[in-house]
Short mmCIF file of C-alpha atoms and ligand atoms in Angstrom, two decimals:
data_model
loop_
_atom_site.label_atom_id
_atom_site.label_comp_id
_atom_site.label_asym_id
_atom_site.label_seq_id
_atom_site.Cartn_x
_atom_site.Cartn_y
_atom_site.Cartn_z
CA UNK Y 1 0.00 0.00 0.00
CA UNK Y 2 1.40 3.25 -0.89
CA UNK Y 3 0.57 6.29 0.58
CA UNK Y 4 -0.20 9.44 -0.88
CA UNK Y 5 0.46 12.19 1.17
CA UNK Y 6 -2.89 14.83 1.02
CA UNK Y 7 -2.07 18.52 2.09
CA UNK Y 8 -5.11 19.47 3.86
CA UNK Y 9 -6.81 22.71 2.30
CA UNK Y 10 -5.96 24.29 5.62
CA UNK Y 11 -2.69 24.04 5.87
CA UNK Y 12 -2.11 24.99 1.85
CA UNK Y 13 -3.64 28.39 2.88
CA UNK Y 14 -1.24 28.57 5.67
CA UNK Y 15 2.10 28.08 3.42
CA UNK Y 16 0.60 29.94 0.71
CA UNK Y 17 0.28 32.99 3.44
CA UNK Y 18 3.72 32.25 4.25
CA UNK Y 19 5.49 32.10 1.06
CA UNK Y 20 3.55 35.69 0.16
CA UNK Y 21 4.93 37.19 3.20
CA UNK Y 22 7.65 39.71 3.00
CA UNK Y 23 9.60 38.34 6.46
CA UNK Y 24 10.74 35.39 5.09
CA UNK Y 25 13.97 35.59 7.26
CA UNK Y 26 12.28 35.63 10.36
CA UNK Y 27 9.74 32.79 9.67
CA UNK Y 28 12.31 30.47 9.10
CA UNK Y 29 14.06 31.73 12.32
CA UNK Y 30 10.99 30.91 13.99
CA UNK Y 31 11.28 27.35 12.16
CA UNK Y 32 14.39 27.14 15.45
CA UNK Y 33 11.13 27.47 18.19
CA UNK Y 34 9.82 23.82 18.49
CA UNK Y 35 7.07 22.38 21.02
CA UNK Y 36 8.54 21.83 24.61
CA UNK Y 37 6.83 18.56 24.56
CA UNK Y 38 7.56 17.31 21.42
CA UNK Y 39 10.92 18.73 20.54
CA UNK Y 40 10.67 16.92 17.08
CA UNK Y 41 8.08 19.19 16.26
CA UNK Y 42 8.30 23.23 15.46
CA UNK Y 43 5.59 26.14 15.91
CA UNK Y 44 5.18 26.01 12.41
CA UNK Y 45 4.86 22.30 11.90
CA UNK Y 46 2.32 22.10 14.89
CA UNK Y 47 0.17 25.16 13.54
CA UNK Y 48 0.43 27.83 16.13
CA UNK Y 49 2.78 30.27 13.71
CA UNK Y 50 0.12 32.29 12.11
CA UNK Y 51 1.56 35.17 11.25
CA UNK Y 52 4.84 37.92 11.26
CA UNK Y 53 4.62 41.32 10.90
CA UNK Y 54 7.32 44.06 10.90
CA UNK Y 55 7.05 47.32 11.26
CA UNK Y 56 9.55 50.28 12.17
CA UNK Y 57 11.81 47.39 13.39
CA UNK Y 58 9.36 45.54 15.83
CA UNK Y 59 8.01 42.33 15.68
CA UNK Y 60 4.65 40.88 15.74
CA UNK Y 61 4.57 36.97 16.17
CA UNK Y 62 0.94 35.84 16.01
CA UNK Y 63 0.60 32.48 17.22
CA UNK Y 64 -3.31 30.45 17.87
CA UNK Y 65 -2.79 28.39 21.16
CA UNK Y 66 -3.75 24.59 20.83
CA UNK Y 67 -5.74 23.43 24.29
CA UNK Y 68 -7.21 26.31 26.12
CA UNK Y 69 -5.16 25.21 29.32
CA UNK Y 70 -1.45 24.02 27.58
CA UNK Y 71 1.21 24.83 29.73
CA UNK Y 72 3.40 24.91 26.89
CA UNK Y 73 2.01 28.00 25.36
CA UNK Y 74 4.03 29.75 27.62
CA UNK Y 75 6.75 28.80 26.95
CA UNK Y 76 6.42 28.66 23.46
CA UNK Y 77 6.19 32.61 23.66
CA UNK Y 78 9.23 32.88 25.47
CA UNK Y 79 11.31 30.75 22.98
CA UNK Y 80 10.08 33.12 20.20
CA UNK Y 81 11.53 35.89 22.49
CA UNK Y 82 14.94 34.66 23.04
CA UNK Y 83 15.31 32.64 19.29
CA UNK Y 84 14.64 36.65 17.62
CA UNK Y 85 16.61 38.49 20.60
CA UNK Y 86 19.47 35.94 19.50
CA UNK Y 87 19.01 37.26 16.16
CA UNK Y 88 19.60 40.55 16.90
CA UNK Y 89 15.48 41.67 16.75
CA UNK Y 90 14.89 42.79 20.36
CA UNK Y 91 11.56 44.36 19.78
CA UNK Y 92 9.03 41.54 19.76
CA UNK Y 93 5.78 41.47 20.32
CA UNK Y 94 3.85 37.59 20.56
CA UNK Y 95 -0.30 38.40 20.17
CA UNK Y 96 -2.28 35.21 20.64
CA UNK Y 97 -5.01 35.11 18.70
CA UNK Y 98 -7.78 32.27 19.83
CA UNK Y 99 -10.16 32.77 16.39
CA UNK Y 100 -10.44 30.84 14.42
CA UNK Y 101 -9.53 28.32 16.87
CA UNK Y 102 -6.78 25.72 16.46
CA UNK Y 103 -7.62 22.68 14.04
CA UNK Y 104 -4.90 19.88 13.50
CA UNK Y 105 -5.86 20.16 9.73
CA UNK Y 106 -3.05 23.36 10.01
CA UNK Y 107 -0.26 20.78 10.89
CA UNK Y 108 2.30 20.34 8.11
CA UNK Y 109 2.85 17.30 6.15
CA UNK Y 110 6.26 17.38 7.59
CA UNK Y 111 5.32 17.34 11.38
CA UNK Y 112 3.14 14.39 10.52
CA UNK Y 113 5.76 12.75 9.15
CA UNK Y 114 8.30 13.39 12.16
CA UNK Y 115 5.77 12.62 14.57
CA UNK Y 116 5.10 9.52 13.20
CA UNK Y 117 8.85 8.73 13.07
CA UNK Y 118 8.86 10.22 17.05
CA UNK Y 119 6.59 7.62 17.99
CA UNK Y 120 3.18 9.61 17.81
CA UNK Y 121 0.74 8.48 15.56
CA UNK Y 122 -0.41 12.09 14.00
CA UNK Y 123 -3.76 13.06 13.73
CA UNK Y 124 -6.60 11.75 11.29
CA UNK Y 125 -9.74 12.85 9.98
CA UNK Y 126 -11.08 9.65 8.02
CA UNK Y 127 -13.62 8.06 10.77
CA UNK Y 128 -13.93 4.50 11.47
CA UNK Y 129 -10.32 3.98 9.55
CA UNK Y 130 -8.19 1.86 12.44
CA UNK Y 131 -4.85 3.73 13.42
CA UNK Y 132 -1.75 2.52 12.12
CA UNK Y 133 0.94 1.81 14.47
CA UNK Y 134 3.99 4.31 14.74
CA UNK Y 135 6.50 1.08 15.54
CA UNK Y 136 5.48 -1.36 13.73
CA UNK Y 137 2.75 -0.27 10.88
CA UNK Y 138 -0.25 -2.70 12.27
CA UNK Y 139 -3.44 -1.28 11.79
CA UNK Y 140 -4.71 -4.02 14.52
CA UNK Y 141 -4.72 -1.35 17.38
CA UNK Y 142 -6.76 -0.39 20.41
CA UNK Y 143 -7.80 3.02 22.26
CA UNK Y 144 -6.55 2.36 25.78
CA UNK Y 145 -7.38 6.52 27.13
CA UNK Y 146 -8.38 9.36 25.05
CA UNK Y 147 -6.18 11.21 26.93
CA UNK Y 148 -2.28 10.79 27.02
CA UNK Y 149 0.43 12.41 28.61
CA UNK Y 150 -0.66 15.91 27.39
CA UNK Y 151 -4.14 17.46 26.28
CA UNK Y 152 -3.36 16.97 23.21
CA UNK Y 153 -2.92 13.28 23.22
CA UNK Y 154 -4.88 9.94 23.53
CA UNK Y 155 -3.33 6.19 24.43
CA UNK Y 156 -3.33 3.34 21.93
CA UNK Y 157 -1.99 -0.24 21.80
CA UNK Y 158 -0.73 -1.61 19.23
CA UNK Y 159 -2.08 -5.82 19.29
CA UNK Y 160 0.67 -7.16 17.35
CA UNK Y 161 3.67 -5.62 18.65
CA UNK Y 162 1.67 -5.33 21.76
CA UNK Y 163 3.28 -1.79 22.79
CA UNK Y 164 1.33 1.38 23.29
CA UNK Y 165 1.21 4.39 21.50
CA UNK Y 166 0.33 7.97 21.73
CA UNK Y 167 -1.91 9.45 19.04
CA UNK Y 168 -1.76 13.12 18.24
CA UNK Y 169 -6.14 13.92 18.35
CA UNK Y 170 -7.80 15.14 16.00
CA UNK Y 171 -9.33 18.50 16.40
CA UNK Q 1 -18.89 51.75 34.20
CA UNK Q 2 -21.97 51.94 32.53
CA UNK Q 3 -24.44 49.67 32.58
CA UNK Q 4 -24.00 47.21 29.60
CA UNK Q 5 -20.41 47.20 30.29
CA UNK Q 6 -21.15 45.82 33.22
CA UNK Q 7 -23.64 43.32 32.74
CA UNK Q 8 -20.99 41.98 30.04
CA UNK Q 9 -18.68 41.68 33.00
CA UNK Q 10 -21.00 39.55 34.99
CA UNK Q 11 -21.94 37.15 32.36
CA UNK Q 12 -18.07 36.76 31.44
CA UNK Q 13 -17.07 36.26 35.23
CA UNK Q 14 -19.89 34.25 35.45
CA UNK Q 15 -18.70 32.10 32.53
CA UNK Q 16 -15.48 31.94 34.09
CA UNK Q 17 -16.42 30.71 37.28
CA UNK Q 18 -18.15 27.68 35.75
CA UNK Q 19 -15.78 26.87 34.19
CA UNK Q 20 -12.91 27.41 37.24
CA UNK Q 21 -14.98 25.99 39.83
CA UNK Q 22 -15.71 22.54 38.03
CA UNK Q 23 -11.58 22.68 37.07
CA UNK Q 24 -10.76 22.98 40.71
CA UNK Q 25 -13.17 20.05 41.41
CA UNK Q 26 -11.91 17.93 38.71
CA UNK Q 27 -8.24 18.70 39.88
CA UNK Q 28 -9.46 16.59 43.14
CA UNK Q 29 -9.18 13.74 41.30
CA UNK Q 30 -5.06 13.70 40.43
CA UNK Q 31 -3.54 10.46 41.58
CA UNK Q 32 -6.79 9.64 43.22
CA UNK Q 33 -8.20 8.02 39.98
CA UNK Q 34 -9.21 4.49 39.71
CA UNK Q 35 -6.12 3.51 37.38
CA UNK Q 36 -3.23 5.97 35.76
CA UNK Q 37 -5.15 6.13 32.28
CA UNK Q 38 -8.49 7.80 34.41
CA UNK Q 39 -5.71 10.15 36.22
CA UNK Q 40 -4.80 11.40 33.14
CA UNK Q 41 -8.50 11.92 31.51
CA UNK Q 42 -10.04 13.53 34.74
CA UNK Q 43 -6.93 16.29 35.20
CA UNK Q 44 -6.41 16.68 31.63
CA UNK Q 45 -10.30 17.66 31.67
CA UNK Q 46 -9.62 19.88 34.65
CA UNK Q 47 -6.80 21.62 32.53
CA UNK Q 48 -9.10 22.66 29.78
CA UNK Q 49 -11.75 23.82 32.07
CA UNK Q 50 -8.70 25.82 34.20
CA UNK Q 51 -7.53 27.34 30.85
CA UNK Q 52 -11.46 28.34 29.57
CA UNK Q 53 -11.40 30.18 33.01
CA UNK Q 54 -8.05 32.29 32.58
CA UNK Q 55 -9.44 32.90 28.82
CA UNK Q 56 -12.76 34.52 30.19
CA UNK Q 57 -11.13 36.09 33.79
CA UNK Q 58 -8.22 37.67 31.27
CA UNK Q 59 -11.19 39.20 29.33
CA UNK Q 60 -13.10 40.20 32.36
CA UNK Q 61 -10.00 41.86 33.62
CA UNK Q 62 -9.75 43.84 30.26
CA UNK Q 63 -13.42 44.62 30.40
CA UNK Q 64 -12.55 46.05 33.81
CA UNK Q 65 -9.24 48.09 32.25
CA UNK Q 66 -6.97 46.05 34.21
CA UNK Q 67 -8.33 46.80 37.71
CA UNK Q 68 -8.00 43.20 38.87
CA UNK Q 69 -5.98 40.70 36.94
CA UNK Q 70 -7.45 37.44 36.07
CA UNK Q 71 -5.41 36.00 38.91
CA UNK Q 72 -7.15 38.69 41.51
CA UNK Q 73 -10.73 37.81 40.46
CA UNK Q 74 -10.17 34.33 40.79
CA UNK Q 75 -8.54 34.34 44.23
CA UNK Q 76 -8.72 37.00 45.92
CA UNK Q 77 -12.57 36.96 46.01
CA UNK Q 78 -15.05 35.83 48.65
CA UNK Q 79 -17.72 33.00 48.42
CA UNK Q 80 -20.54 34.98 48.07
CA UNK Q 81 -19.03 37.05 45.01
CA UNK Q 82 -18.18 34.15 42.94
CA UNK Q 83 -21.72 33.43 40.48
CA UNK Q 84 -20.78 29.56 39.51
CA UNK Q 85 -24.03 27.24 38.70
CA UNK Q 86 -24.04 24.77 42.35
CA UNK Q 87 -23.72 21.35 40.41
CA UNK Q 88 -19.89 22.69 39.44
CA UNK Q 89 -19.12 23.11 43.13
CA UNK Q 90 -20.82 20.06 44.87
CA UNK Q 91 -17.60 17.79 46.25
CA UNK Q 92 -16.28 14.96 43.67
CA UNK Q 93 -18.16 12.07 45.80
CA UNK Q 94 -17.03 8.94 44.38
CA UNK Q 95 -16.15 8.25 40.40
CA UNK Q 96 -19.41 7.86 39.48
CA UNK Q 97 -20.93 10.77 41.02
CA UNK Q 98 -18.34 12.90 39.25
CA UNK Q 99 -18.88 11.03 35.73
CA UNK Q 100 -22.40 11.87 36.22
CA UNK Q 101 -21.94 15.38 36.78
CA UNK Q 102 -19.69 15.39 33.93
CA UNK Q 103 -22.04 14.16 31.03
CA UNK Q 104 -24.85 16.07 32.48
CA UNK Q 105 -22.93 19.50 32.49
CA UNK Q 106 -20.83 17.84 28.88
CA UNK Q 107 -24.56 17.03 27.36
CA UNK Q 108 -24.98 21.11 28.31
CA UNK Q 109 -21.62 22.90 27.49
CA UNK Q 110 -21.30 21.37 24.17
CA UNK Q 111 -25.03 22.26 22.44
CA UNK Q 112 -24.39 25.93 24.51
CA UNK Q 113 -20.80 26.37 23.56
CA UNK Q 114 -22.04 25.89 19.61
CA UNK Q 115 -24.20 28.21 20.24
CA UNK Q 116 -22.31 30.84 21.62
CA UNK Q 117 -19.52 30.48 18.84
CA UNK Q 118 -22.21 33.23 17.26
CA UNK Q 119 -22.04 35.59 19.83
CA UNK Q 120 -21.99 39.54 18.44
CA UNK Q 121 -19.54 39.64 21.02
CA UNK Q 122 -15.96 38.89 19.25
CA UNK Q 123 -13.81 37.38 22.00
CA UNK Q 124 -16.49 35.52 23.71
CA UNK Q 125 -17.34 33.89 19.95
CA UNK Q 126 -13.56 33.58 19.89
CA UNK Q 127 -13.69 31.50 23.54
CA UNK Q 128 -16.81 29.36 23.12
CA UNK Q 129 -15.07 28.58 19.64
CA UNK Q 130 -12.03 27.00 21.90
CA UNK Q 131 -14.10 25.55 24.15
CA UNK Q 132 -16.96 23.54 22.15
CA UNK Q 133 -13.95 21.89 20.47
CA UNK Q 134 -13.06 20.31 23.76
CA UNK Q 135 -16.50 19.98 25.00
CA UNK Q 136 -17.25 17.46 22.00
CA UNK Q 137 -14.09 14.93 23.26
CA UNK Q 138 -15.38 15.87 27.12
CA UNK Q 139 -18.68 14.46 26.22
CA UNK Q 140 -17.49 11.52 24.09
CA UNK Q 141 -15.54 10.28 27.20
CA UNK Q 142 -18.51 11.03 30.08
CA UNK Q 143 -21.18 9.56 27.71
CA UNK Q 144 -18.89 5.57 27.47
CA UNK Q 145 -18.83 6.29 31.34
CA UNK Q 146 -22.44 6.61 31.83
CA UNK Q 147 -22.88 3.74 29.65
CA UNK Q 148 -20.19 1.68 31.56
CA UNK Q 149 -21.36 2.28 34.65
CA UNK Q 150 -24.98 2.00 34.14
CA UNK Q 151 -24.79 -1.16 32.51
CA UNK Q 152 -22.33 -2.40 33.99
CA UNK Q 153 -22.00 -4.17 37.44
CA UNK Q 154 -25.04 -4.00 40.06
CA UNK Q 155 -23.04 -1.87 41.86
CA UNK Q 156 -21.44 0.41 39.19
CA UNK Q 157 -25.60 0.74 38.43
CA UNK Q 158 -26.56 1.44 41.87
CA UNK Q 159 -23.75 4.19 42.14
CA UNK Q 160 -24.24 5.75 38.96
CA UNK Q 161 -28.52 5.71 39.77
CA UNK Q 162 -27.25 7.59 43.14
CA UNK Q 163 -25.09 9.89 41.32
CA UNK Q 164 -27.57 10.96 39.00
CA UNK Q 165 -30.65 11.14 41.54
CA UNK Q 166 -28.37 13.79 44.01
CA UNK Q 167 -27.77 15.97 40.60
CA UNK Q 168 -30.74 15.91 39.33
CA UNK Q 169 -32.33 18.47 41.75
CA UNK Q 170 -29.09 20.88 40.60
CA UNK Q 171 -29.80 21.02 36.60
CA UNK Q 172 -32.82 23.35 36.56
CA UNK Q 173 -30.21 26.62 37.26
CA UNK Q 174 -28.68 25.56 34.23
CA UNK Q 175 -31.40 26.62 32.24
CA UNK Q 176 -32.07 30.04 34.37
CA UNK Q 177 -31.00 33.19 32.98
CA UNK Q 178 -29.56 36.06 34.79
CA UNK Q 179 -31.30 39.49 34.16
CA UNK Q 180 -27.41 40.63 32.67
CA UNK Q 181 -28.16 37.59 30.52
CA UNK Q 182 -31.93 38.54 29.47
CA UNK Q 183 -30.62 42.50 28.32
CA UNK Q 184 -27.41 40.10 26.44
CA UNK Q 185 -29.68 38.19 24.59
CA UNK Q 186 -31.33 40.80 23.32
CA UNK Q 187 -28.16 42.50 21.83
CA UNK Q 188 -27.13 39.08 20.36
CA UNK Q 189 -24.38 38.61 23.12
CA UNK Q 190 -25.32 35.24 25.27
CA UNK Q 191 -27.50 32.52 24.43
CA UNK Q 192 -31.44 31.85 26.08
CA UNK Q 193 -30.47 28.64 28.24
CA UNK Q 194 -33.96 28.24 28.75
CA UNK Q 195 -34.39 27.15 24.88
CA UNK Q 196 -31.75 24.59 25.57
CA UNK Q 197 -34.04 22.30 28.02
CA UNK Q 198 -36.40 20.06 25.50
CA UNK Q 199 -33.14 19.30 23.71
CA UNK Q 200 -30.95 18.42 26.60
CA UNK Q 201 -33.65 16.41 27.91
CA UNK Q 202 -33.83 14.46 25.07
CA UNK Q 203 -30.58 13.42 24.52
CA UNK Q 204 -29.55 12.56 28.25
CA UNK Q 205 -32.98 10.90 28.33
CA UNK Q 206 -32.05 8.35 25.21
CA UNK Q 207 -28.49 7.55 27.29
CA UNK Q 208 -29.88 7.03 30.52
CA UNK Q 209 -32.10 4.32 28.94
CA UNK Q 210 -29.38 3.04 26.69
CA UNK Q 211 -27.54 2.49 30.06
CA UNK Q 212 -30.16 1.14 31.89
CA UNK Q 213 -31.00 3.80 34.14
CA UNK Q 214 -33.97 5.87 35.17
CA UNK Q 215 -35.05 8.79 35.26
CA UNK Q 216 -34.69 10.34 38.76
CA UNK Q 217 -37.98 11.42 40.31
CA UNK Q 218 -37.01 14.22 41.89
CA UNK Q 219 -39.11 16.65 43.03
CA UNK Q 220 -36.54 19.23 44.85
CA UNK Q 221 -34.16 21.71 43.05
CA UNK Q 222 -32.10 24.66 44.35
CA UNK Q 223 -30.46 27.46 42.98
CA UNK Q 224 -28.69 30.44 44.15
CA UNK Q 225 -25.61 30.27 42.49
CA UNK Q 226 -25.87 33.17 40.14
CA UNK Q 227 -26.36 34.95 43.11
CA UNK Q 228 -23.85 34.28 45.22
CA UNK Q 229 -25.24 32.05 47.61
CA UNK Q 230 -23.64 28.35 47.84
CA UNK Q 231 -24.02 25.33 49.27
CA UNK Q 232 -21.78 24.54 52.52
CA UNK Q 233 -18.68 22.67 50.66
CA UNK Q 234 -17.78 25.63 48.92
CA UNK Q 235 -15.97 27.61 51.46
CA UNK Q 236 -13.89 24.84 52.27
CA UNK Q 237 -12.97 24.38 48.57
CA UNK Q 238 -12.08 28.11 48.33
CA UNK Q 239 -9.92 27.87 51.13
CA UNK Q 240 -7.95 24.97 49.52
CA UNK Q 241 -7.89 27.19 45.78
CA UNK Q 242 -7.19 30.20 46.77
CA UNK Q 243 -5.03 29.24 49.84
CA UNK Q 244 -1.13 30.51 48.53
CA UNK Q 245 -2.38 33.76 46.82
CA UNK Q 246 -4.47 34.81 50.03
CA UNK Q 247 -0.86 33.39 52.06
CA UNK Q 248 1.54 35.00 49.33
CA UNK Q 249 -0.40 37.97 47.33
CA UNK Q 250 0.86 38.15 44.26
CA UNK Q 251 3.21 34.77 43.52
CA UNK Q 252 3.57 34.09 40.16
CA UNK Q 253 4.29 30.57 38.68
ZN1 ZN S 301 2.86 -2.20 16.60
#
């Protein structure tokens, strides 16, 4: 089975805002600022990034927090501080913006991909398809929690190479 | 402030405390769980209902022009100013108990939440968008509970019947509206809970048979909530929330 990687609509809208942008030096900088709790992953892969503006040499970061009570939102915003201080851009301003709220369907295909090679199964919007396990590629698995170690995961099993799993949920 | 200013403020502190008070609750629950998995449900729950809270305190704060942070409205106030529904503060009894509360108040929040995505108010809209998101996985989890439970054991039955018959008498206030709420309906700002009853009913009706249960017969209910007056466990949870700002004003994280 091979399989075709699909760019959700979403997330085409997303690069095609970024590749239009004029501050293509400091998105990529901002490529350096990944998720505290899975470092495999960056802001823009995980898709909080939303936007950069500059103006008369300060710096608006706009970033859409995933779960209303992530700890790691915080210090997301202080990693965008020190990565653009390091830089030499001192004035920087991080505005969250909570509409339209957070969907997984902004995640790039490249997040999903290291994710999956992290260990995480990433998220999926076809119902009723089984999940396919991040170690081993069995689609024979089980929900054990829907919720993980962090909001914004669930538990799985995998019942052939009988480990468990954490899925990245949908949302 | 002028009047619709602040009737905006009470429905948003209002909202907050909900959503703050049933957070602390749920929080009772870490490393108390029945098994690790249920730990991590029931707190990762209570982190999504802590976070809607700071969402709708930091907005109440900025409605107020920074008068009070978020942090000083949630704990430095008294009992009898905080406007939480009573079912949110009632003590987490045993698992079922709090399941029950949870798909009662789930079966609620999410058809609400929807519903206030519309608001003409941009930043509650911009909340209840945040929250009904998380409401919909909330309610997924508390529905298999009720289910479970119900239809499970005699005695996961029997609890979950007891759990749902000392509720039942809390739910009415849920569908009560503040007078700040009746002028906020009218501008397009909150939703009429009251037109949220016939469908609730339905659909918790259709899982309470599905799981075997009844029904409750109640024929009590109290309110007071929206105005300040609580039943006797919530002091005694205050004391516990609010303890190390009240002992160290102003200690950040
Ligand atoms: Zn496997």
């Amino acid at each position: 089975m091979t399989n075709i990687p699909v760019v959700s609509a979403e997330f085409h809208e997303r690069f095609a805002h970024r590749e239009a942008s004029g501050n293509k030096a400091i998105w990529a900088l901002l490529d350096q600022v990944k998720d505290p709790e899975i470092p495999v992953i960056s802001i823009w892969d995980l898709g909080v990034l939303q936007d950069v503006n500059a103006e008369q040499g300060k710096i608006s970061v706009v970033i859409t927090p995933t779960y209303s009570g992530c700890p790691a939102m915080r210090e997301i915003e202080q990693d965008i501080h020190s990565v653009l201080e390091q830089a030499a851009y001192p004035n920087v301003e991080v505005i969250s913006r909570l509409a339209p709220a957070w969907t997984t369907d902004w995640m790039s295909p490249e997040g999903r991909e290291r994710l999956k090679e992290y260990g995480i199964a990433p998220p999926q919007r076809v119902a009723g398809r089984k999940l396919q396990c991040p170690q081993c590629g069995s689609s024979d698995t089980t929900l054990i929690s829907e919720f993980g170690s962090t909001s914004c995961k669930a538990l799985y099993k995998c019942n052939d190479c009988l480990e468990p799993f954490d899925y990245f949920k949908c949302i | 402030m002028n009047g619709a200013r602040q009737k905006l403020l009470d429905f948003v502190i209002a909202q907050a405390d909900d959503a703050m008070v049933l957070g602390q609750r749920l929080s009772e629950w870490c490393s108390n769980a029945p098994y690790l998995e249920e730990d991590l449900a029931l707190t990762n729950v209570a982190l999504d209902y802590v976070g809607r809270a700071k969402m709708f305190y930091e907005y109440a704060s900025k409605l107020e022009a920074g008068k009070r942070s978020a942090d000083d409205i949630a704990f430095l106030r008294d009992g009898r100013d905080f406007r939480n529904l009573l079912i949110m503060e009632l003590p987490i009894g045993d698992f079922a108990f709090s399941m029950a509360r949870q798909f009662l108040v789930d079966v609620f929040n999410l058809e609400y939440m929807a519903l206030l995505q519309q608001s003409s108010d941009a930043e509650v809209a911009a909340i209840a968008g945040k929250a009904v998101k998380e409401s919909r996985y909330h309610l997924r989890r508390s529905h298999e509970w009720v289910l479970r439970l119900g239809d499970g054991t005699e005695e996961s039955h029997a609890r979950m019947q007891k759990g749902l018959d000392e509720l039942w008498g809390y739910i009415d206030e849920l569908f009560v509206n503040t007078d700040a709420e009746v002028a906020l309906i009218k501008e397009g700002v909150a939703i009429d809970r009251a037109l949220l009853r016939d469908s609730w009913s339905n659909q918790v009706e259709a899982v309470l048979q599905e799981a075997t249960l009844s029904k409750p017969g109640v024929e009590w209910t109290v309110t007071g909530g929206r105005q300040g007056i609580h039943t006797e466990h919530f002091g005694h949870m205050l004391a516990e929330m609010q303890f190390l700002q009240r002992a160290y004003p102003g200690l950040e994280w």
